[in-house]
Coordinates of C-alpha atoms in Angstrom, one line a residue:
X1 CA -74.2 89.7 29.0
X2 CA -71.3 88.9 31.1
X3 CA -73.0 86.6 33.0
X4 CA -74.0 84.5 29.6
X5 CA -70.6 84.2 28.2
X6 CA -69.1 83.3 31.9
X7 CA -71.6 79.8 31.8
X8 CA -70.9 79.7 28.1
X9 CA -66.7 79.5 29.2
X10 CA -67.3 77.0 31.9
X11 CA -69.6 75.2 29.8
X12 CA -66.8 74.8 26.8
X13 CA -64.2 73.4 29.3
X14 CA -66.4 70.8 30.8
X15 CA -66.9 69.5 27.0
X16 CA -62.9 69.7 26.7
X17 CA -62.3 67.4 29.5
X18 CA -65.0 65.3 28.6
X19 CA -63.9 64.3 25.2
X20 CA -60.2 63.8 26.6
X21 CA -61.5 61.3 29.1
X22 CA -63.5 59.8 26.4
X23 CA -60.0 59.4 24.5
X24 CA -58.1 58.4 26.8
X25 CA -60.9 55.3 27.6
X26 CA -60.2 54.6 24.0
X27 CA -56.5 54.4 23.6
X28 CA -55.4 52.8 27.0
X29 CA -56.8 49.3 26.4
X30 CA -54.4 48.9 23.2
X31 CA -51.6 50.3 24.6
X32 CA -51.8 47.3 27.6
X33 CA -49.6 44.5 26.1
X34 CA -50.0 41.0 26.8
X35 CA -46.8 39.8 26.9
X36 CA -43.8 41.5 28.2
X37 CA -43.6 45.5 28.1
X38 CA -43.2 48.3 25.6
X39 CA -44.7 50.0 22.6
X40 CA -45.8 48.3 19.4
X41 CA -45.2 51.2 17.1
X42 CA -42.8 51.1 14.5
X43 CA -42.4 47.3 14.2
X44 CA -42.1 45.9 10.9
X45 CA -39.2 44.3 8.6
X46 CA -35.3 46.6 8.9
X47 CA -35.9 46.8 12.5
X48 CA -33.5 43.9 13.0
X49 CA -29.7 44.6 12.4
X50 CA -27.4 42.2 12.5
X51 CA -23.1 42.1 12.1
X52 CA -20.9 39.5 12.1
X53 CA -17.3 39.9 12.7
X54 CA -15.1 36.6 12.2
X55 CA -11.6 36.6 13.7
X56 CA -11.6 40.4 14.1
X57 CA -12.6 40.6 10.8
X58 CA -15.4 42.3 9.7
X59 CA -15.8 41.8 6.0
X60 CA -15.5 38.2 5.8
X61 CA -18.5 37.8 3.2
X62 CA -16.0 39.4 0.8
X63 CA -13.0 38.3 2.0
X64 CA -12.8 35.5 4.6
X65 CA -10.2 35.2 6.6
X66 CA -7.6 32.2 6.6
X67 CA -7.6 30.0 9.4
X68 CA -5.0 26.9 10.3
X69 CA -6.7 24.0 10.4
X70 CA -7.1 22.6 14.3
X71 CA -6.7 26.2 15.2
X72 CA -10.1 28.8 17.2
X73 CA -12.5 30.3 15.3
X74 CA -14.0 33.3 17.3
X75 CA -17.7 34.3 15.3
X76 CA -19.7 37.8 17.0
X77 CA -22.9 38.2 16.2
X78 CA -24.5 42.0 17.2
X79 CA -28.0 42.3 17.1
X80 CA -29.5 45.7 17.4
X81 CA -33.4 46.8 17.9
X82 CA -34.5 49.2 15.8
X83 CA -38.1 48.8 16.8
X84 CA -40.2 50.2 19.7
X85 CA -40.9 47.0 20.9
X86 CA -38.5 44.6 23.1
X87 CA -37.6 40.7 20.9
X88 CA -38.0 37.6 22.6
X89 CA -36.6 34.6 22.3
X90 CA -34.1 36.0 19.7
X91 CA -31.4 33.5 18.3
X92 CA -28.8 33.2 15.5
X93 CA -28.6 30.2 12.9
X94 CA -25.4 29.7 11.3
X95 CA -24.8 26.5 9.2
X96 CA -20.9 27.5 9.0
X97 CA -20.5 27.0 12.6
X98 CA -21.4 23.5 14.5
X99 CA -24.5 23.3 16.1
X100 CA -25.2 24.2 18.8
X101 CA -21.8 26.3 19.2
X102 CA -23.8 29.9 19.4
X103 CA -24.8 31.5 22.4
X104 CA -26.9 34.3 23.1
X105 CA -27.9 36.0 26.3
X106 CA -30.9 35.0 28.4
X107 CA -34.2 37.5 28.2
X108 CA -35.4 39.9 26.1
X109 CA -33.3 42.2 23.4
X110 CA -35.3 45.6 24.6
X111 CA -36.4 48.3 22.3
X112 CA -33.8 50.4 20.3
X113 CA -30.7 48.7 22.3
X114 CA -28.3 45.8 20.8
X115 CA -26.8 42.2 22.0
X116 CA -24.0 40.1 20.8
X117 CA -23.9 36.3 20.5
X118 CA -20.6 34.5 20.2
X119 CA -19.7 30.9 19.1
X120 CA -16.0 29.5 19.3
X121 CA -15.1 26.5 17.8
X122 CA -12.3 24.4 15.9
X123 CA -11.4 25.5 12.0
X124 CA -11.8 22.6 9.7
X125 CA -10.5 22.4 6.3
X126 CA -12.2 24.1 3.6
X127 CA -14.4 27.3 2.7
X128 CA -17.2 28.0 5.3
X129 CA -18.7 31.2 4.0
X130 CA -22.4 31.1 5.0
X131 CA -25.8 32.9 5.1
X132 CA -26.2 34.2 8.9
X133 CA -29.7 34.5 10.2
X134 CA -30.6 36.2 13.6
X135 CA -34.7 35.9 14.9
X136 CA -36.8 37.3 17.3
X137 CA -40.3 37.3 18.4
X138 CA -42.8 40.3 19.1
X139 CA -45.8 38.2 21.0
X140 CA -47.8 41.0 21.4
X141 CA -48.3 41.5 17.8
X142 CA -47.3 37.8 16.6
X143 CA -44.4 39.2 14.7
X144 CA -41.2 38.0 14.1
X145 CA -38.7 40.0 12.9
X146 CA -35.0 38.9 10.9
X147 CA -32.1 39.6 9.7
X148 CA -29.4 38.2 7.7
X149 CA -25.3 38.2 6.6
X150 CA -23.1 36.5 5.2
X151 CA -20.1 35.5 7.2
X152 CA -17.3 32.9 7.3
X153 CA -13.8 31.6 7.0
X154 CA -11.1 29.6 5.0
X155 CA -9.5 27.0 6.9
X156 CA -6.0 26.0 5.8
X157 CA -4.7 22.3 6.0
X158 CA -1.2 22.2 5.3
X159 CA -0.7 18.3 5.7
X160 CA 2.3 16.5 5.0
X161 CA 3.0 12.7 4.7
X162 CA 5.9 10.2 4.5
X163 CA 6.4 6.3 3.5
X164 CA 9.2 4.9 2.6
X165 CA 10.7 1.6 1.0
X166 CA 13.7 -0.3 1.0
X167 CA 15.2 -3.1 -1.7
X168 CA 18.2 -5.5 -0.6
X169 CA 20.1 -6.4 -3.3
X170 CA 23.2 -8.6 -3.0
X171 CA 25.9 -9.5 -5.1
X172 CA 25.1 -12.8 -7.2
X173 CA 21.5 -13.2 -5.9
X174 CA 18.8 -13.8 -8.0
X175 CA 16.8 -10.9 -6.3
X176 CA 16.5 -8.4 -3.8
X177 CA 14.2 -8.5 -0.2
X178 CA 12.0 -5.5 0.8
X179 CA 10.7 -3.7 4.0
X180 CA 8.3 -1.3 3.9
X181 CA 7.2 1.4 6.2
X182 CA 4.5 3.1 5.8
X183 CA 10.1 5.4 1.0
X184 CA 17.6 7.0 -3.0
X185 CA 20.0 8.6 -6.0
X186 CA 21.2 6.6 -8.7
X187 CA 20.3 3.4 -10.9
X188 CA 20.1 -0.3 -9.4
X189 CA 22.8 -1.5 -12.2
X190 CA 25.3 1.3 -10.7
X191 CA 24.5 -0.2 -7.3
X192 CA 25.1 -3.4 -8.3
X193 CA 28.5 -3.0 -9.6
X194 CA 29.8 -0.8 -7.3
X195 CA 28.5 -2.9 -4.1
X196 CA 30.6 -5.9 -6.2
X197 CA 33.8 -4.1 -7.0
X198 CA 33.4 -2.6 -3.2
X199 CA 33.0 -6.1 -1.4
X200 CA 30.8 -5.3 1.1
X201 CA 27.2 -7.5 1.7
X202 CA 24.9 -5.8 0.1
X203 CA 23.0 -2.0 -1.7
X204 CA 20.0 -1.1 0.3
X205 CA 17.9 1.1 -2.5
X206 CA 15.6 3.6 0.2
X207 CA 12.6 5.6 -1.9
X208 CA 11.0 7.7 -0.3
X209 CA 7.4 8.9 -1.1
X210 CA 6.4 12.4 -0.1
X211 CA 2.9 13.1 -0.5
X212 CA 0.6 16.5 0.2
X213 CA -2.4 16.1 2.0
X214 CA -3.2 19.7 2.6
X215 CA -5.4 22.4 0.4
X216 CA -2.2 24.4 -1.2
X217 CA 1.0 24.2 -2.7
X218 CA 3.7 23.2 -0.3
X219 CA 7.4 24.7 -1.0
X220 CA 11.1 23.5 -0.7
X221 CA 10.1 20.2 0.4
X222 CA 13.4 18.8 1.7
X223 CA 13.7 14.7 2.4
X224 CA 17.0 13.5 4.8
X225 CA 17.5 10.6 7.0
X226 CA 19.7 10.7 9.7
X227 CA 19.6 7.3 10.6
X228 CA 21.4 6.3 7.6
X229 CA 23.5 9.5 7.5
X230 CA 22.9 10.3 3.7
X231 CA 25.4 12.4 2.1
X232 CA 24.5 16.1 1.5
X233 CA 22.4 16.5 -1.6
X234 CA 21.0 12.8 -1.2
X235 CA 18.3 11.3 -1.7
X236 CA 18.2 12.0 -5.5
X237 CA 14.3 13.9 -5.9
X238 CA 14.4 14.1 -10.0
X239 CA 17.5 16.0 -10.0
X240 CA 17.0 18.3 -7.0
X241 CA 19.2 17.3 -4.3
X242 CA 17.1 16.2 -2.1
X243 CA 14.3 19.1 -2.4
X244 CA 10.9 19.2 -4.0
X245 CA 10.7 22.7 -5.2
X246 CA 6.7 22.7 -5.2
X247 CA 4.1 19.9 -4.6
X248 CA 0.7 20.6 -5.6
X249 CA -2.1 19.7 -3.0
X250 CA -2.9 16.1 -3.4
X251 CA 0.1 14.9 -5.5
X252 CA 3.5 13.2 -4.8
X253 CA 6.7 12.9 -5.3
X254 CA 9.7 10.1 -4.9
X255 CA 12.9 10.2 -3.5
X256 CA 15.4 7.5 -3.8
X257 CA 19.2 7.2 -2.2
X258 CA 21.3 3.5 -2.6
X259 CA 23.6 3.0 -0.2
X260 CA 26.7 0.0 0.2
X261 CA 26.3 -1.5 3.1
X262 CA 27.8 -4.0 5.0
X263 CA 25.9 -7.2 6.2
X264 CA 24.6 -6.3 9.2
X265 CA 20.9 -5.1 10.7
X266 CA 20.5 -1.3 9.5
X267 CA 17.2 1.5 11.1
X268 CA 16.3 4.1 8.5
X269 CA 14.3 7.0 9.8
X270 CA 13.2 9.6 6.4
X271 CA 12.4 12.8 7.9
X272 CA 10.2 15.5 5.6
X273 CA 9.7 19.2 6.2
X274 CA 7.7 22.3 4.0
X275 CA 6.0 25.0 4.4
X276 CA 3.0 26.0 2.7
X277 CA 3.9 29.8 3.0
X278 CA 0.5 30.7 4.3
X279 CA -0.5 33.7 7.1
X280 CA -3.3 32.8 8.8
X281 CA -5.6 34.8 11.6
X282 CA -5.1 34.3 14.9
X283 CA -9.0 34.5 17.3
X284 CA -8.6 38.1 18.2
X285 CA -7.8 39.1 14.6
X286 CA -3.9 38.6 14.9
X287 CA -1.8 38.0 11.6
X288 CA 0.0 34.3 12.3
X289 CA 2.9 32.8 10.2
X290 CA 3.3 29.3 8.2
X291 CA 4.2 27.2 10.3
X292 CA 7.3 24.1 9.4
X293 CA 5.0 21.3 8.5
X294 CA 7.1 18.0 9.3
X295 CA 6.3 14.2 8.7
X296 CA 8.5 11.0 9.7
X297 CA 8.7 7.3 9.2
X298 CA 11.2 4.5 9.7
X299 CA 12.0 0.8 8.3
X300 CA 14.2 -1.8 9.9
X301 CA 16.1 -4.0 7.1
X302 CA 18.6 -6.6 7.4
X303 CA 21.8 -7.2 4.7
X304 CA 23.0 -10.2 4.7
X305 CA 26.0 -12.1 3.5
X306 CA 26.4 -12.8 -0.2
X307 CA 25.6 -16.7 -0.9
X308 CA 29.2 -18.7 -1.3
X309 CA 29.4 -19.8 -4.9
X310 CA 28.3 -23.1 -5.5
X311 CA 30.9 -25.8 -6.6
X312 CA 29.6 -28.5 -8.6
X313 CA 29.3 -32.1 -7.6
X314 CA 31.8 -34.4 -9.1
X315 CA 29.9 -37.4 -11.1
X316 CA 30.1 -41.0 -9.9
X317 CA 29.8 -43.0 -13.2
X318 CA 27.8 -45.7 -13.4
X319 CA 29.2 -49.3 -12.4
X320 CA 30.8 -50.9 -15.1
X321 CA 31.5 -47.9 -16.9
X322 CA 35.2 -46.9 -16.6
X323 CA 34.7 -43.4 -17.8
X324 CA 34.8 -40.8 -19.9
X325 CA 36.9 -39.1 -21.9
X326 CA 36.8 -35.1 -22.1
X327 CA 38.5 -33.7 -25.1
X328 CA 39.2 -33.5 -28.3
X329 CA 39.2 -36.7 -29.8
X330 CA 38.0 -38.2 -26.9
X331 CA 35.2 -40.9 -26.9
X332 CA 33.0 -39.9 -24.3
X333 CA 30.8 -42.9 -22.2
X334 CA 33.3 -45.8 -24.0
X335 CA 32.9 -49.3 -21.8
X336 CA 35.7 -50.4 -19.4
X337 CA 39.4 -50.0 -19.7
X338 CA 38.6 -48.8 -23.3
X339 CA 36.8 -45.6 -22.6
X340 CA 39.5 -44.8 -20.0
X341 CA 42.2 -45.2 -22.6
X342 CA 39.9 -43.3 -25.3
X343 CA 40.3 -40.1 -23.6
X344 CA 43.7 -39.8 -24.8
X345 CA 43.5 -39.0 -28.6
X346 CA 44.6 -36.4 -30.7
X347 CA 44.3 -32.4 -28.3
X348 CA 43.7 -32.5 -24.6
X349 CA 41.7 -34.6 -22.3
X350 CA 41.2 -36.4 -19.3
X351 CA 39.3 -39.5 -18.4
X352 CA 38.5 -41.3 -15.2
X353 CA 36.8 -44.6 -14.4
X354 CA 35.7 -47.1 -11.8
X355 CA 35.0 -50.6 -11.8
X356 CA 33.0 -52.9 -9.2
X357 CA 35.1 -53.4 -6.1
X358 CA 37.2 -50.5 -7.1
X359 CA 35.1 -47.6 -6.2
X360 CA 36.9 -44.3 -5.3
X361 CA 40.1 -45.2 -6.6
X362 CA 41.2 -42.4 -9.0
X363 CA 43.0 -43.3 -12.9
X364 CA 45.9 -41.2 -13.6
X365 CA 45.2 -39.3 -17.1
X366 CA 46.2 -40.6 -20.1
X367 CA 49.5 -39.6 -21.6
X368 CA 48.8 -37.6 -25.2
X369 CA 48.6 -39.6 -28.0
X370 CA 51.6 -39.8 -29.9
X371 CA 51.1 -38.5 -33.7
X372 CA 50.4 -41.7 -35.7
X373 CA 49.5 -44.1 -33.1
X374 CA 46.2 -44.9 -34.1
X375 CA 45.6 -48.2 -30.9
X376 CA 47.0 -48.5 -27.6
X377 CA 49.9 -51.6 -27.9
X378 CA 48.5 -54.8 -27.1
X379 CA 44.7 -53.9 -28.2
X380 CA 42.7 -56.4 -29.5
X381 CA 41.2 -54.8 -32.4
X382 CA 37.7 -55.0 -32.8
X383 CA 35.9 -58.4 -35.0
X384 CA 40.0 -59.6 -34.2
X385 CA 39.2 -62.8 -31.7
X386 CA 41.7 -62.7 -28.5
X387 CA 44.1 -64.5 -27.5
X388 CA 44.0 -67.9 -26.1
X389 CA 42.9 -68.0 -22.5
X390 CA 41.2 -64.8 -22.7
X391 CA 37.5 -65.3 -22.5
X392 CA 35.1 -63.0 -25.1
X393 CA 34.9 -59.7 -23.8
X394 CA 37.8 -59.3 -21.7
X395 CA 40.4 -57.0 -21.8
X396 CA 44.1 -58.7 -22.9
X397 CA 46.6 -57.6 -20.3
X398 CA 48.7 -56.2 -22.4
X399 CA 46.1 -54.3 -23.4
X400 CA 46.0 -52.4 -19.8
X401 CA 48.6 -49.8 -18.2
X402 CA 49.6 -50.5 -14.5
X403 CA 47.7 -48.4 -12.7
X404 CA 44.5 -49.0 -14.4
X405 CA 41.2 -50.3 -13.1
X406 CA 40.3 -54.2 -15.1
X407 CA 36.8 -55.3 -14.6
X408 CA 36.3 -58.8 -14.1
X409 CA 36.1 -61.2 -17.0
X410 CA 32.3 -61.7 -18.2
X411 CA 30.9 -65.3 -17.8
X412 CA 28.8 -67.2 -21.0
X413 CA 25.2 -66.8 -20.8
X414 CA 25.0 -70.7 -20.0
X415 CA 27.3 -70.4 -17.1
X416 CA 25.4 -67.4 -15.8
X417 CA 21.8 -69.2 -16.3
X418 CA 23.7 -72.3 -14.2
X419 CA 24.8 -70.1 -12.1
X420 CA 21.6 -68.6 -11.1
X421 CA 19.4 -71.7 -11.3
X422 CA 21.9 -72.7 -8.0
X423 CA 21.4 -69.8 -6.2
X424 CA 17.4 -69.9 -6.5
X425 CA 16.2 -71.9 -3.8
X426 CA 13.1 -74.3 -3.6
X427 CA 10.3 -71.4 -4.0
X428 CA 12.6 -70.4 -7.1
X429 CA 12.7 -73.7 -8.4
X430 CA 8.9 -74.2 -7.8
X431 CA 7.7 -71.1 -9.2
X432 CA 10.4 -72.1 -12.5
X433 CA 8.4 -75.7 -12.8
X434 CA 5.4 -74.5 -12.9
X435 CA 6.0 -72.0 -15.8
X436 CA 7.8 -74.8 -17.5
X437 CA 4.9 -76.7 -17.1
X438 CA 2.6 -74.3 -18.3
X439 CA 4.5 -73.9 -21.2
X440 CA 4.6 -77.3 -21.9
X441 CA 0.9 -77.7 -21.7
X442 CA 0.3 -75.0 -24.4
X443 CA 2.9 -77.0 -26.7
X444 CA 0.9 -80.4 -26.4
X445 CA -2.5 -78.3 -27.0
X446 CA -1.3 -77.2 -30.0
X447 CA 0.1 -80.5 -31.2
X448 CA -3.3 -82.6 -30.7
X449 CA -4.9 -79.7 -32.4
X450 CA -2.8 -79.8 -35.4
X451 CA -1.9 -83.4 -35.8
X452 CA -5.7 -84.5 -35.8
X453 CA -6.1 -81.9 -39.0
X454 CA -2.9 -82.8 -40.5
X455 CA -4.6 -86.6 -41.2
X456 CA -7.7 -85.6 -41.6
X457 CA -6.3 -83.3 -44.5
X458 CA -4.4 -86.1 -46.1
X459 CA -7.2 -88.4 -46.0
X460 CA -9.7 -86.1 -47.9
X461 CA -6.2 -85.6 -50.3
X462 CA -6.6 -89.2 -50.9
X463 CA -10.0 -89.8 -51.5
X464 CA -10.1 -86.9 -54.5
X465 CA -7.6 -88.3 -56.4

């Protein structure tokens, strides 16, 4: 009996071992990878973690932290295997950083153990919150597993600009020159005046235009210029000496200061500083104040001397005229000796004259008419005929005050025609024939014309009756 159940024992552990080997035969070939080492159990979607911290902050999905513009961005990416097998080829997309900007470590991320990739970068302006994805491969089992945040930062542009323009005007000038540059208190009439009552060449209006370029509100915007050495609380900035209290992102405001100045070449430099009050994150998570944000321009204008008033021309008469008189009771354009004596009638006036030959030779004014003197003494008066050996025309000499220009006596038409057909020359007196003779040739035309019908007329006259 003991015999029996000792084979039966050995028996029963030669089938144990048997069916172990037989298991074992089974199992090994699937746990032999292809690719790489470790276990393919528990693979599957969760097995992928990842965290982002931006700037040392780790909840920037909910609230992102600010960043000046220009300044480091510092993005960590931790990865961490939850699986039993090791991730190849893993990566991290992030559209809110620039490509190619993360970097991960070379090989393998291995089975329950983690990895961070970093990216570091300039901010740019604007909100770059974005959907993070981190990938890796399981080749064994052609899996891939992922994970995703959402991760990001505000950037902060605080951006300030300055242009500025400046208007000459000058006393009695029609209007003002300009220089620009790439932008005064009180009005241009005020300017004026003062700059006239002053004496000095010229009012330079300067306005300057201060304009925000950044993302948010800028405060106590304050405009100066040293290179015209404005008085404190200038240039005027709607009523706030100088200072723009707030300027909303993408608006502008003007300045304006005029200033008396002499003639002369003149350098304005405008100078514009704000803040836009914002704390900002440094990379490694440190708070960072507002910085001063400053802009600058300059103009180069000239002021030059106020134009001399102009002095009118005095006016030549023409020849033959005497003058005019200018007055009351004057006769203004009269002929000869007669227009210079009608200047002096009844109120105040003057009269001046010239004759041929006696250009530039001044006529004293006419003494003021005496109350009921209606002619000068000696005045032919007019339809009267002169005297004898006065020719028609001229001027009796009693009729002219010493001192006073007499033109020459006129000739009769006949002496004048004589006169000229002397000086003519033989062209003249060729060309003169000729139209005679033309003249003459119409005439005779005419008469054989009408003396021919004049008979035949008569005759027909005749015949009728």
């Amino acid at each position: 009996m003991s015999e029996y159940v000792g084979r039966s024992s050995d028996y029963s552990c030669r089938r144990v071992i048997g069916g172990l080997l037989v298991v074992a035969l089974l199992v090994l070939p699937c746990a032999v990878l292809s690719e790489g080492s470790g276990w393919a159990g528990g693979v599957g979607d969760g097995n992928l973690r990842l965290t982002v911290t931006v700037n040392g902050r780790a909840d920037s999905d909910r609230r992102p932290p600010e960043v000046r513009v220009g300044t480091w961005v510092v993005k960590r990416y931790r990865l961490l295997n939850l699986s039993e097998a090791d991730l190849h080829r893993v990566r991290v997309l992030d559209p809110g950083a620039p490509a190619g900007s993360v970097r991960c470590p070379a090989g393998p991320l291995p089975a329950a153990e983690e990895v961070e990739c970093t990216a570091r970068f300039r901010a740019v302006a604007g909100n770059h919150v974005r959907p993070v994805r981190a990938e890796g491969d399981v080749p064994s089992l052609r899996t891939r597993l992922t994970a995703t945040a959402r991760a990001g930062y505000v950037g902060v542009a605080g951006v300030l600009r300055l242009t500025e323009e400046v208007v000459i005007a000058t006393p009695g000038a029609g209007s003002g020159s300009s220089a620009a540059s790439g932008a005064g208190s009180g009005t241009d009439a005020d300017a004026d005046a003062g700059a006239g009552a002053g004496g000095v060449g010229g009012v330079a209006t300067v306005t300057y235009t201060v304009t925000n370029r950044g993302n948010l509100p800028l405060y106590a915007v304050r405009v100066e210029d040293p290179g015209l050495a404005l008085a404190p609380g200038a240039p005027d900035c709607g009523g706030q000496g100088g200072t723009v209290a707030v300027l909303a992102p993408d608006t502008s405001a003007l300045c304006r200061a005029a200033l008396r100045l002499r003639p002369g070449t003149y350098r304005s430099t405008g100078r514009a500083s704000g803040t836009d009050r914002a704390t900002t994150f440094g990379a490694g998570g440190e708070r960072v104040s507002a910085p001063v944000l400053t802009a600058g321009t300059s103009a180069v204008f000239v002021v030059r001397e106020p134009p001399a008033p102009r002095t009118p021309a005095p006016r030549t008469p023409a020849p033959g005229a005497v003058g005019a008189g200018a007055g009351n009771g004057g006769t203004p354009g009269a002929p000869g000796a007669a227009g210079a004596l009608a200047g002096a009638g009844t109120g105040t006036g003057t009269g001046a004259g010239t004759a041929p030959g006696a250009a530039g030779r001044s006529v004293p004014p006419a003494a003021p008419a005496v109350p009921g003197a209606g002619a000068v003494p000696g005045a032919v008066p007019p339809g009267a005929a002169p005297p004898d050996g006065v020719p028609p025309g001229a001027v009796p000499p009693s009729a002219v005050s010493p001192g006073t220009a007499v033109p020459p006596p006129v000739p009769p038409p006949g002496l004048r025609r004589a006169d000229g057909l002397d000086d003519e020359g033989f062209l003249g007196r060729v060309r003169r024939r000729a139209r005679e003779a033309r003249e003459f040739g119409v005439a005779t035309t005419l008469l054989l014309l009408l003396i021919p019908a004049a008979v035949a007329a008569a005759l027909l006259g005749s015949r009728r009756k």
